[in-house]
């Protein structure tokens, strides 16, 4: 196996279980005999050693500033049952959380959350009896069949495994084989007829054409909180996607719910989901529109709401975009706060990993100050328990939200 030697003193973070080796920490790479090229192949397994030769771990080689993502610490090779052992551990954790098996109201959960489950570069979301696997590294792409095998062996409910990595693998990476398609078909119905259950609500999951793996599981707990506050309220769910927050608001007794998203496909699914869960509802309206246009047009008409949810896509996809992203968060939050009736509530989120909670809070503070409303923080929200943050890898924290009381 190829061996990567670190510069002296660069082993400290690995000894503290941080799973990334940056290219600047590498002193030299000794290729194994099979190599024709002068560098390791992207996605190949390499052994990482300190400058003194001590074994630190084994991981996937990557091209870029993160050169290796460690899969197993303190070993030279992956153990034979590595994939089964990791998937089993991830599943056991979700069982312990009460998300699976004993929970008849819920079969939607994240099984693997990358570094948070000691599997850097891998995401697995489970919907009823199928799993959607997403590779964010070439190494995980190379291992996709082993991952699928371990999932069907270790997760009793899962029969089908679909692979969906066309948008997540590094751009330009040399990838062999399909980036999307069934790894195990398992007789699962196609994505036009597929339903999954979250806290007793049914959602159509279109993993083929939908965003990410088909659904945003990370808002489950925050949706439940919206349900608690929704009774009797006129609600706007902005950036609604397939209507997650809208269904909870309807079940919570909202007087009316307006769901808005720029994607027509998403709005079609909101209507399908509302019809399935609340066939007699006459208090739900779905609108295909850009968020800024919609808020400006409604403001001009004098529309106000008791409760607004703002859950935009990541405004900053990487560090260079943070300043613009913060301006975007300020603008959209100012527009929403203006439209909240006195005594109303705003749920506002950011899923940009590059924008930390302090920066986000400052953007929301600036929005409140800009429109001159008195605002208090009721809750500080984050990603749920099936999206765990590895304490040695704080970069895994990405979702943050504030619930505000607006006077
Ligand atoms: N709240 C959703 C997830 C939101 S994801 C849930 O609970 O499932 C972000 C959504 O914002 C996507 O559905 C995307 O289509 C939508 N979106 C992106 N840009 C937009 C814009 N300018 N105006 C309105 N919606 C937008």
PDB file of N, CA and C in Angstrom, residues 300-400:
ATOM      1  N   UNK A 300     -45.827  44.939  -0.675  1.00  0.00           N
ATOM      2  CA  UNK A 300     -46.480  46.055  -1.374  1.00  0.00           C
ATOM      3  C   UNK A 300     -48.002  45.975  -1.219  1.00  0.00           C
ATOM      4  N   UNK A 301     -48.504  44.738  -1.117  1.00  0.00           N
ATOM      5  CA  UNK A 301     -49.959  44.561  -0.942  1.00  0.00           C
ATOM      6  C   UNK A 301     -50.395  44.704   0.515  1.00  0.00           C
ATOM      7  N   UNK A 302     -49.414  44.825   1.417  1.00  0.00           N
ATOM      8  CA  UNK A 302     -49.752  44.956   2.837  1.00  0.00           C
ATOM      9  C   UNK A 302     -50.008  43.630   3.540  1.00  0.00           C
ATOM     10  N   UNK A 303     -49.587  42.507   2.929  1.00  0.00           N
ATOM     11  CA  UNK A 303     -49.779  41.185   3.563  1.00  0.00           C
ATOM     12  C   UNK A 303     -48.895  41.061   4.806  1.00  0.00           C
ATOM     13  N   UNK A 304     -49.422  40.439   5.854  1.00  0.00           N
ATOM     14  CA  UNK A 304     -48.606  40.130   7.037  1.00  0.00           C
ATOM     15  C   UNK A 304     -48.885  38.690   7.468  1.00  0.00           C
ATOM     16  N   UNK A 305     -48.000  38.150   8.292  1.00  0.00           N
ATOM     17  CA  UNK A 305     -48.144  36.772   8.786  1.00  0.00           C
ATOM     18  C   UNK A 305     -47.899  36.725  10.288  1.00  0.00           C
ATOM     19  N   UNK A 306     -48.436  35.663  10.935  1.00  0.00           N
ATOM     20  CA  UNK A 306     -48.151  35.428  12.357  1.00  0.00           C
ATOM     21  C   UNK A 306     -46.875  34.628  12.542  1.00  0.00           C
ATOM     22  N   UNK A 307     -46.591  33.768  11.556  1.00  0.00           N
ATOM     23  CA  UNK A 307     -45.423  32.884  11.689  1.00  0.00           C
ATOM     24  C   UNK A 307     -44.799  32.699  10.303  1.00  0.00           C
ATOM     25  N   UNK A 308     -43.516  32.987  10.218  1.00  0.00           N
ATOM     26  CA  UNK A 308     -42.808  32.794   8.934  1.00  0.00           C
ATOM     27  C   UNK A 308     -41.643  31.835   9.162  1.00  0.00           C
ATOM     28  N   UNK A 309     -41.470  30.918   8.210  1.00  0.00           N
ATOM     29  CA  UNK A 309     -40.304  30.024   8.209  1.00  0.00           C
ATOM     30  C   UNK A 309     -39.450  30.402   7.005  1.00  0.00           C
ATOM     31  N   UNK A 310     -38.167  30.633   7.264  1.00  0.00           N
ATOM     32  CA  UNK A 310     -37.215  30.954   6.180  1.00  0.00           C
ATOM     33  C   UNK A 310     -36.132  29.900   6.204  1.00  0.00           C
ATOM     34  N   UNK A 311     -36.118  29.024   5.222  1.00  0.00           N
ATOM     35  CA  UNK A 311     -35.108  27.951   5.201  1.00  0.00           C
ATOM     36  C   UNK A 311     -34.423  27.924   3.834  1.00  0.00           C
ATOM     37  N   UNK A 312     -33.612  28.951   3.542  1.00  0.00           N
ATOM     38  CA  UNK A 312     -33.029  29.060   2.201  1.00  0.00           C
ATOM     39  C   UNK A 312     -31.962  28.006   1.929  1.00  0.00           C
ATOM     40  N   UNK A 313     -31.619  27.801   0.658  1.00  0.00           N
ATOM     41  CA  UNK A 313     -30.464  26.951   0.338  1.00  0.00           C
ATOM     42  C   UNK A 313     -29.201  27.622   0.859  1.00  0.00           C
ATOM     43  N   UNK A 314     -28.094  26.891   0.912  1.00  0.00           N
ATOM     44  CA  UNK A 314     -26.834  27.464   1.407  1.00  0.00           C
ATOM     45  C   UNK A 314     -26.468  28.669   0.544  1.00  0.00           C
ATOM     46  N   UNK A 315     -26.444  29.851   1.158  1.00  0.00           N
ATOM     47  CA  UNK A 315     -26.053  31.044   0.398  1.00  0.00           C
ATOM     48  C   UNK A 315     -24.536  31.054   0.178  1.00  0.00           C
ATOM     49  N   UNK A 316     -23.769  30.436   1.088  1.00  0.00           N
ATOM     50  CA  UNK A 316     -22.311  30.362   0.901  1.00  0.00           C
ATOM     51  C   UNK A 316     -21.935  28.902   0.731  1.00  0.00           C
ATOM     52  N   UNK A 317     -21.521  28.534  -0.497  1.00  0.00           N
ATOM     53  CA  UNK A 317     -21.123  27.134  -0.720  1.00  0.00           C
ATOM     54  C   UNK A 317     -19.667  26.928  -0.288  1.00  0.00           C
ATOM     55  N   UNK A 318     -18.891  28.027  -0.208  1.00  0.00           N
ATOM     56  CA  UNK A 318     -17.524  27.932   0.302  1.00  0.00           C
ATOM     57  C   UNK A 318     -17.116  29.261   0.931  1.00  0.00           C
ATOM     58  N   UNK A 319     -15.916  29.266   1.520  1.00  0.00           N
ATOM     59  CA  UNK A 319     -15.458  30.394   2.356  1.00  0.00           C
ATOM     60  C   UNK A 319     -15.463  31.737   1.614  1.00  0.00           C
ATOM     61  N   UNK A 320     -15.075  31.727   0.336  1.00  0.00           N
ATOM     62  CA  UNK A 320     -14.959  33.008  -0.384  1.00  0.00           C
ATOM     63  C   UNK A 320     -16.309  33.696  -0.515  1.00  0.00           C
ATOM     64  N   UNK A 321     -17.385  32.936  -0.359  1.00  0.00           N
ATOM     65  CA  UNK A 321     -18.704  33.507  -0.616  1.00  0.00           C
ATOM     66  C   UNK A 321     -19.387  34.006   0.662  1.00  0.00           C
ATOM     67  N   UNK A 322     -18.650  33.983   1.788  1.00  0.00           N
ATOM     68  CA  UNK A 322     -19.295  34.270   3.077  1.00  0.00           C
ATOM     69  C   UNK A 322     -19.847  35.702   3.162  1.00  0.00           C
ATOM     70  N   UNK A 323     -19.054  36.667   2.687  1.00  0.00           N
ATOM     71  CA  UNK A 323     -19.523  38.072   2.813  1.00  0.00           C
ATOM     72  C   UNK A 323     -20.834  38.303   2.074  1.00  0.00           C
ATOM     73  N   UNK A 324     -20.882  37.820   0.835  1.00  0.00           N
ATOM     74  CA  UNK A 324     -22.121  37.969   0.064  1.00  0.00           C
ATOM     75  C   UNK A 324     -23.265  37.209   0.707  1.00  0.00           C
ATOM     76  N   UNK A 325     -22.939  36.038   1.233  1.00  0.00           N
ATOM     77  CA  UNK A 325     -23.976  35.221   1.871  1.00  0.00           C
ATOM     78  C   UNK A 325     -24.573  35.973   3.056  1.00  0.00           C
ATOM     79  N   UNK A 326     -23.715  36.600   3.856  1.00  0.00           N
ATOM     80  CA  UNK A 326     -24.213  37.318   5.037  1.00  0.00           C
ATOM     81  C   UNK A 326     -25.129  38.472   4.618  1.00  0.00           C
ATOM     82  N   UNK A 327     -24.763  39.123   3.524  1.00  0.00           N
ATOM     83  CA  UNK A 327     -25.645  40.192   3.017  1.00  0.00           C
ATOM     84  C   UNK A 327     -26.987  39.608   2.592  1.00  0.00           C
ATOM     85  N   UNK A 328     -26.942  38.455   1.947  1.00  0.00           N
ATOM     86  CA  UNK A 328     -28.178  37.768   1.527  1.00  0.00           C
ATOM     87  C   UNK A 328     -29.044  37.405   2.726  1.00  0.00           C
ATOM     88  N   UNK A 329     -28.420  36.851   3.777  1.00  0.00           N
ATOM     89  CA  UNK A 329     -29.203  36.490   4.982  1.00  0.00           C
ATOM     90  C   UNK A 329     -29.817  37.738   5.607  1.00  0.00           C
ATOM     91  N   UNK A 330     -29.043  38.829   5.650  1.00  0.00           N
ATOM     92  CA  UNK A 330     -29.591  40.059   6.242  1.00  0.00           C
ATOM     93  C   UNK A 330     -30.807  40.529   5.430  1.00  0.00           C
ATOM     94  N   UNK A 331     -30.651  40.540   4.107  1.00  0.00           N
ATOM     95  CA  UNK A 331     -31.732  41.061   3.245  1.00  0.00           C
ATOM     96  C   UNK A 331     -33.013  40.250   3.389  1.00  0.00           C
ATOM     97  N   UNK A 332     -32.877  38.931   3.318  1.00  0.00           N
ATOM     98  CA  UNK A 332     -34.083  38.091   3.327  1.00  0.00           C
ATOM     99  C   UNK A 332     -34.742  38.146   4.711  1.00  0.00           C
ATOM    100  N   UNK A 333     -33.918  38.194   5.764  1.00  0.00           N
ATOM    101  CA  UNK A 333     -34.488  38.254   7.116  1.00  0.00           C
ATOM    102  C   UNK A 333     -35.158  39.592   7.373  1.00  0.00           C
ATOM    103  N   UNK A 334     -34.568  40.681   6.845  1.00  0.00           N
ATOM    104  CA  UNK A 334     -35.199  41.997   7.025  1.00  0.00           C
ATOM    105  C   UNK A 334     -36.576  41.994   6.362  1.00  0.00           C
ATOM    106  N   UNK A 335     -36.641  41.432   5.168  1.00  0.00           N
ATOM    107  CA  UNK A 335     -37.925  41.390   4.458  1.00  0.00           C
ATOM    108  C   UNK A 335     -38.958  40.575   5.239  1.00  0.00           C
ATOM    109  N   UNK A 336     -38.513  39.462   5.820  1.00  0.00           N
ATOM    110  CA  UNK A 336     -39.454  38.616   6.561  1.00  0.00           C
ATOM    111  C   UNK A 336     -39.888  39.289   7.861  1.00  0.00           C
ATOM    112  N   UNK A 337     -38.939  39.864   8.592  1.00  0.00           N
ATOM    113  CA  UNK A 337     -39.286  40.489   9.884  1.00  0.00           C
ATOM    114  C   UNK A 337     -40.309  41.609   9.660  1.00  0.00           C
ATOM    115  N   UNK A 338     -40.124  42.357   8.580  1.00  0.00           N
ATOM    116  CA  UNK A 338     -41.076  43.445   8.258  1.00  0.00           C
ATOM    117  C   UNK A 338     -42.503  42.932   8.125  1.00  0.00           C
ATOM    118  N   UNK A 339     -42.644  41.682   7.663  1.00  0.00           N
ATOM    119  CA  UNK A 339     -43.987  41.161   7.372  1.00  0.00           C
ATOM    120  C   UNK A 339     -44.611  40.390   8.523  1.00  0.00           C
ATOM    121  N   UNK A 340     -43.909  40.343   9.660  1.00  0.00           N
ATOM    122  CA  UNK A 340     -44.456  39.627  10.815  1.00  0.00           C
ATOM    123  C   UNK A 340     -45.325  40.580  11.631  1.00  0.00           C
ATOM    124  N   UNK A 341     -46.497  40.112  11.963  1.00  0.00           N
ATOM    125  CA  UNK A 341     -47.385  40.933  12.821  1.00  0.00           C
ATOM    126  C   UNK A 341     -46.782  41.085  14.206  1.00  0.00           C
ATOM    127  N   UNK A 342     -47.112  42.145  14.918  1.00  0.00           N
ATOM    128  CA  UNK A 342     -46.609  42.286  16.292  1.00  0.00           C
ATOM    129  C   UNK A 342     -47.001  41.050  17.111  1.00  0.00           C
ATOM    130  N   UNK A 343     -46.012  40.479  17.823  1.00  0.00           N
ATOM    131  CA  UNK A 343     -46.281  39.265  18.590  1.00  0.00           C
ATOM    132  C   UNK A 343     -46.154  38.000  17.752  1.00  0.00           C
ATOM    133  N   UNK A 344     -45.614  38.128  16.548  1.00  0.00           N
ATOM    134  CA  UNK A 344     -45.448  36.967  15.679  1.00  0.00           C
ATOM    135  C   UNK A 344     -44.081  36.320  15.834  1.00  0.00           C
ATOM    136  N   UNK A 345     -43.903  35.225  15.095  1.00  0.00           N
ATOM    137  CA  UNK A 345     -42.697  34.398  15.271  1.00  0.00           C
ATOM    138  C   UNK A 345     -42.025  34.148  13.932  1.00  0.00           C
ATOM    139  N   UNK A 346     -40.683  34.231  13.947  1.00  0.00           N
ATOM    140  CA  UNK A 346     -39.891  33.897  12.756  1.00  0.00           C
ATOM    141  C   UNK A 346     -38.979  32.720  13.078  1.00  0.00           C
ATOM    142  N   UNK A 347     -39.062  31.684  12.254  1.00  0.00           N
ATOM    143  CA  UNK A 347     -38.082  30.583  12.275  1.00  0.00           C
ATOM    144  C   UNK A 347     -37.117  30.873  11.129  1.00  0.00           C
ATOM    145  N   UNK A 348     -35.860  31.142  11.447  1.00  0.00           N
ATOM    146  CA  UNK A 348     -34.929  31.465  10.365  1.00  0.00           C
ATOM    147  C   UNK A 348     -33.690  30.570  10.431  1.00  0.00           C
ATOM    148  N   UNK A 349     -33.262  30.069   9.269  1.00  0.00           N
ATOM    149  CA  UNK A 349     -32.190  29.063   9.228  1.00  0.00           C
ATOM    150  C   UNK A 349     -31.079  29.453   8.263  1.00  0.00           C
ATOM    151  N   UNK A 350     -29.912  28.857   8.519  1.00  0.00           N
ATOM    152  CA  UNK A 350     -28.826  28.850   7.538  1.00  0.00           C
ATOM    153  C   UNK A 350     -28.215  27.454   7.538  1.00  0.00           C
ATOM    154  N   UNK A 351     -28.064  26.881   6.339  1.00  0.00           N
ATOM    155  CA  UNK A 351     -27.403  25.571   6.258  1.00  0.00           C
ATOM    156  C   UNK A 351     -26.025  25.698   5.618  1.00  0.00           C
ATOM    157  N   UNK A 352     -25.494  26.949   5.562  1.00  0.00           N
ATOM    158  CA  UNK A 352     -24.144  27.140   5.012  1.00  0.00           C
ATOM    159  C   UNK A 352     -23.127  26.750   6.072  1.00  0.00           C
ATOM    160  N   UNK A 353     -22.335  25.748   5.771  1.00  0.00           N
ATOM    161  CA  UNK A 353     -21.316  25.322   6.733  1.00  0.00           C
ATOM    162  C   UNK A 353     -20.314  26.452   6.981  1.00  0.00           C
ATOM    163  N   UNK A 354     -20.032  27.237   5.930  1.00  0.00           N
ATOM    164  CA  UNK A 354     -19.003  28.278   6.032  1.00  0.00           C
ATOM    165  C   UNK A 354     -19.457  29.490   6.868  1.00  0.00           C
ATOM    166  N   UNK A 355     -20.762  29.598   7.125  1.00  0.00           N
ATOM    167  CA  UNK A 355     -21.271  30.695   7.962  1.00  0.00           C
ATOM    168  C   UNK A 355     -21.519  30.133   9.365  1.00  0.00           C
ATOM    169  N   UNK A 356     -20.728  30.547  10.348  1.00  0.00           N
ATOM    170  CA  UNK A 356     -20.922  29.946  11.679  1.00  0.00           C
ATOM    171  C   UNK A 356     -22.072  30.619  12.430  1.00  0.00           C
ATOM    172  N   UNK A 357     -22.402  30.076  13.617  1.00  0.00           N
ATOM    173  CA  UNK A 357     -23.628  30.558  14.263  1.00  0.00           C
ATOM    174  C   UNK A 357     -23.537  32.025  14.688  1.00  0.00           C
ATOM    175  N   UNK A 358     -22.333  32.450  15.080  1.00  0.00           N
ATOM    176  CA  UNK A 358     -22.199  33.852  15.493  1.00  0.00           C
ATOM    177  C   UNK A 358     -22.426  34.777  14.294  1.00  0.00           C
ATOM    178  N   UNK A 359     -21.837  34.415  13.156  1.00  0.00           N
ATOM    179  CA  UNK A 359     -21.978  35.253  11.959  1.00  0.00           C
ATOM    180  C   UNK A 359     -23.444  35.298  11.521  1.00  0.00           C
ATOM    181  N   UNK A 360     -24.104  34.163  11.586  1.00  0.00           N
ATOM    182  CA  UNK A 360     -25.509  34.120  11.187  1.00  0.00           C
ATOM    183  C   UNK A 360     -26.356  34.984  12.123  1.00  0.00           C
ATOM    184  N   UNK A 361     -26.084  34.854  13.418  1.00  0.00           N
ATOM    185  CA  UNK A 361     -26.849  35.631  14.388  1.00  0.00           C
ATOM    186  C   UNK A 361     -26.644  37.129  14.167  1.00  0.00           C
ATOM    187  N   UNK A 362     -25.408  37.490  13.817  1.00  0.00           N
ATOM    188  CA  UNK A 362     -25.107  38.903  13.542  1.00  0.00           C
ATOM    189  C   UNK A 362     -25.891  39.385  12.310  1.00  0.00           C
ATOM    190  N   UNK A 363     -26.000  38.535  11.296  1.00  0.00           N
ATOM    191  CA  UNK A 363     -26.759  38.917  10.090  1.00  0.00           C
ATOM    192  C   UNK A 363     -28.232  39.128  10.451  1.00  0.00           C
ATOM    193  N   UNK A 364     -28.764  38.269  11.325  1.00  0.00           N
ATOM    194  CA  UNK A 364     -30.173  38.397  11.713  1.00  0.00           C
ATOM    195  C   UNK A 364     -30.355  39.623  12.616  1.00  0.00           C
ATOM    196  N   UNK A 365     -29.381  39.860  13.490  1.00  0.00           N
ATOM    197  CA  UNK A 365     -29.385  41.075  14.314  1.00  0.00           C
ATOM    198  C   UNK A 365     -29.428  42.321  13.413  1.00  0.00           C
ATOM    199  N   UNK A 366     -28.581  42.331  12.386  1.00  0.00           N
ATOM    200  CA  UNK A 366     -28.532  43.490  11.484  1.00  0.00           C
ATOM    201  C   UNK A 366     -29.869  43.676  10.780  1.00  0.00           C
ATOM    202  N   UNK A 367     -30.508  42.562  10.431  1.00  0.00           N
ATOM    203  CA  UNK A 367     -31.816  42.632   9.770  1.00  0.00           C
ATOM    204  C   UNK A 367     -32.850  43.245  10.706  1.00  0.00           C
ATOM    205  N   UNK A 368     -32.851  42.792  11.966  1.00  0.00           N
ATOM    206  CA  UNK A 368     -33.825  43.298  12.940  1.00  0.00           C
ATOM    207  C   UNK A 368     -33.607  44.800  13.160  1.00  0.00           C
ATOM    208  N   UNK A 369     -32.324  45.179  13.309  1.00  0.00           N
ATOM    209  CA  UNK A 369     -31.998  46.591  13.542  1.00  0.00           C
ATOM    210  C   UNK A 369     -32.391  47.433  12.332  1.00  0.00           C
ATOM    211  N   UNK A 370     -32.152  46.892  11.145  1.00  0.00           N
ATOM    212  CA  UNK A 370     -32.457  47.627   9.903  1.00  0.00           C
ATOM    213  C   UNK A 370     -33.939  47.982   9.823  1.00  0.00           C
ATOM    214  N   UNK A 371     -34.808  47.043  10.230  1.00  0.00           N
ATOM    215  CA  UNK A 371     -36.238  47.339  10.119  1.00  0.00           C
ATOM    216  C   UNK A 371     -36.814  47.897  11.427  1.00  0.00           C
ATOM    217  N   UNK A 372     -35.961  47.974  12.465  1.00  0.00           N
ATOM    218  CA  UNK A 372     -36.355  48.677  13.686  1.00  0.00           C
ATOM    219  C   UNK A 372     -37.432  47.973  14.505  1.00  0.00           C
ATOM    220  N   UNK A 373     -37.425  46.614  14.475  1.00  0.00           N
ATOM    221  CA  UNK A 373     -38.403  45.892  15.302  1.00  0.00           C
ATOM    222  C   UNK A 373     -37.703  45.349  16.550  1.00  0.00           C
ATOM    223  N   UNK A 374     -38.483  45.205  17.631  1.00  0.00           N
ATOM    224  CA  UNK A 374     -37.920  44.599  18.848  1.00  0.00           C
ATOM    225  C   UNK A 374     -37.989  43.087  18.685  1.00  0.00           C
ATOM    226  N   UNK A 375     -36.858  42.425  18.846  1.00  0.00           N
ATOM    227  CA  UNK A 375     -36.778  40.988  18.566  1.00  0.00           C
ATOM    228  C   UNK A 375     -36.109  40.278  19.730  1.00  0.00           C
ATOM    229  N   UNK A 376     -36.712  39.154  20.145  1.00  0.00           N
ATOM    230  CA  UNK A 376     -36.079  38.327  21.178  1.00  0.00           C
ATOM    231  C   UNK A 376     -35.889  36.909  20.667  1.00  0.00           C
ATOM    232  N   UNK A 377     -34.820  36.257  21.137  1.00  0.00           N
ATOM    233  CA  UNK A 377     -34.530  34.876  20.691  1.00  0.00           C
ATOM    234  C   UNK A 377     -35.229  33.893  21.627  1.00  0.00           C
ATOM    235  N   UNK A 378     -36.066  33.048  21.062  1.00  0.00           N
ATOM    236  CA  UNK A 378     -36.784  32.043  21.861  1.00  0.00           C
ATOM    237  C   UNK A 378     -36.051  30.699  21.872  1.00  0.00           C
ATOM    238  N   UNK A 379     -35.526  30.322  20.726  1.00  0.00           N
ATOM    239  CA  UNK A 379     -34.812  29.038  20.609  1.00  0.00           C
ATOM    240  C   UNK A 379     -33.618  29.232  19.695  1.00  0.00           C
ATOM    241  N   UNK A 380     -32.574  28.463  19.968  1.00  0.00           N
ATOM    242  CA  UNK A 380     -31.442  28.382  19.033  1.00  0.00           C
ATOM    243  C   UNK A 380     -31.424  26.944  18.540  1.00  0.00           C
ATOM    244  N   UNK A 381     -31.569  26.776  17.243  1.00  0.00           N
ATOM    245  CA  UNK A 381     -31.790  25.429  16.689  1.00  0.00           C
ATOM    246  C   UNK A 381     -30.550  24.942  15.939  1.00  0.00           C
ATOM    247  N   UNK A 382     -30.523  23.650  15.713  1.00  0.00           N
ATOM    248  CA  UNK A 382     -29.354  23.069  15.029  1.00  0.00           C
ATOM    249  C   UNK A 382     -29.774  21.783  14.335  1.00  0.00           C
ATOM    250  N   UNK A 383     -28.771  21.085  13.798  1.00  0.00           N
ATOM    251  CA  UNK A 383     -29.072  19.847  13.080  1.00  0.00           C
ATOM    252  C   UNK A 383     -29.470  18.757  14.088  1.00  0.00           C
ATOM    253  N   UNK A 384     -30.249  17.774  13.651  1.00  0.00           N
ATOM    254  CA  UNK A 384     -30.768  16.789  14.596  1.00  0.00           C
ATOM    255  C   UNK A 384     -29.768  15.676  14.917  1.00  0.00           C
ATOM    256  N   UNK A 385     -30.207  14.801  15.813  1.00  0.00           N
ATOM    257  CA  UNK A 385     -29.306  13.805  16.402  1.00  0.00           C
ATOM    258  C   UNK A 385     -28.821  12.750  15.412  1.00  0.00           C
ATOM    259  N   UNK A 386     -29.519  12.576  14.284  1.00  0.00           N
ATOM    260  CA  UNK A 386     -29.005  11.618  13.288  1.00  0.00           C
ATOM    261  C   UNK A 386     -28.069  12.297  12.291  1.00  0.00           C
ATOM    262  N   UNK A 387     -27.705  13.550  12.581  1.00  0.00           N
ATOM    263  CA  UNK A 387     -26.654  14.258  11.823  1.00  0.00           C
ATOM    264  C   UNK A 387     -25.575  14.659  12.822  1.00  0.00           C
ATOM    265  N   UNK A 388     -24.987  13.666  13.529  1.00  0.00           N
ATOM    266  CA  UNK A 388     -24.123  14.001  14.674  1.00  0.00           C
ATOM    267  C   UNK A 388     -22.863  14.749  14.257  1.00  0.00           C
ATOM    268  N   UNK A 389     -22.391  15.576  15.188  1.00  0.00           N
ATOM    269  CA  UNK A 389     -21.137  16.307  14.968  1.00  0.00           C
ATOM    270  C   UNK A 389     -20.048  15.576  15.744  1.00  0.00           C
ATOM    271  N   UNK A 390     -19.089  15.073  15.010  1.00  0.00           N
ATOM    272  CA  UNK A 390     -17.930  14.441  15.624  1.00  0.00           C
ATOM    273  C   UNK A 390     -17.183  15.527  16.412  1.00  0.00           C
ATOM    274  N   UNK A 391     -16.982  15.303  17.693  1.00  0.00           N
ATOM    275  CA  UNK A 391     -16.392  16.366  18.525  1.00  0.00           C
ATOM    276  C   UNK A 391     -14.986  16.729  18.070  1.00  0.00           C
ATOM    277  N   UNK A 392     -14.321  15.807  17.400  1.00  0.00           N
ATOM    278  CA  UNK A 392     -12.968  16.078  16.896  1.00  0.00           C
ATOM    279  C   UNK A 392     -13.001  16.742  15.519  1.00  0.00           C
ATOM    280  N   UNK A 393     -14.201  16.900  14.971  1.00  0.00           N
ATOM    281  CA  UNK A 393     -14.348  17.444  13.618  1.00  0.00           C
ATOM    282  C   UNK A 393     -15.464  18.491  13.627  1.00  0.00           C
ATOM    283  N   UNK A 394     -15.195  19.648  14.250  1.00  0.00           N
ATOM    284  CA  UNK A 394     -16.243  20.665  14.397  1.00  0.00           C
ATOM    285  C   UNK A 394     -16.763  21.177  13.065  1.00  0.00           C
ATOM    286  N   UNK A 395     -16.015  20.941  11.973  1.00  0.00           N
ATOM    287  CA  UNK A 395     -16.464  21.361  10.639  1.00  0.00           C
ATOM    288  C   UNK A 395     -17.780  20.686  10.261  1.00  0.00           C
ATOM    289  N   UNK A 396     -18.161  19.641  10.982  1.00  0.00           N
ATOM    290  CA  UNK A 396     -19.398  18.909  10.665  1.00  0.00           C
ATOM    291  C   UNK A 396     -20.659  19.654  11.085  1.00  0.00           C
ATOM    292  N   UNK A 397     -20.510  20.761  11.803  1.00  0.00           N
ATOM    293  CA  UNK A 397     -21.680  21.528  12.230  1.00  0.00           C
ATOM    294  C   UNK A 397     -22.073  22.449  11.082  1.00  0.00           C
ATOM    295  N   UNK A 398     -23.300  22.364  10.607  1.00  0.00           N
ATOM    296  CA  UNK A 398     -23.649  23.232   9.476  1.00  0.00           C
ATOM    297  C   UNK A 398     -25.018  23.893   9.631  1.00  0.00           C
ATOM    298  N   UNK A 399     -25.994  23.208  10.204  1.00  0.00           N
ATOM    299  CA  UNK A 399     -27.336  23.801  10.248  1.00  0.00           C
ATOM    300  C   UNK A 399     -27.528  24.600  11.538  1.00  0.00           C
ATOM    301  N   UNK A 400     -27.977  25.840  11.380  1.00  0.00           N
ATOM    302  CA  UNK A 400     -28.296  26.615  12.586  1.00  0.00           C
ATOM    303  C   UNK A 400     -29.561  27.413  12.327  1.00  0.00           C
TER     304      UNK A 400
END
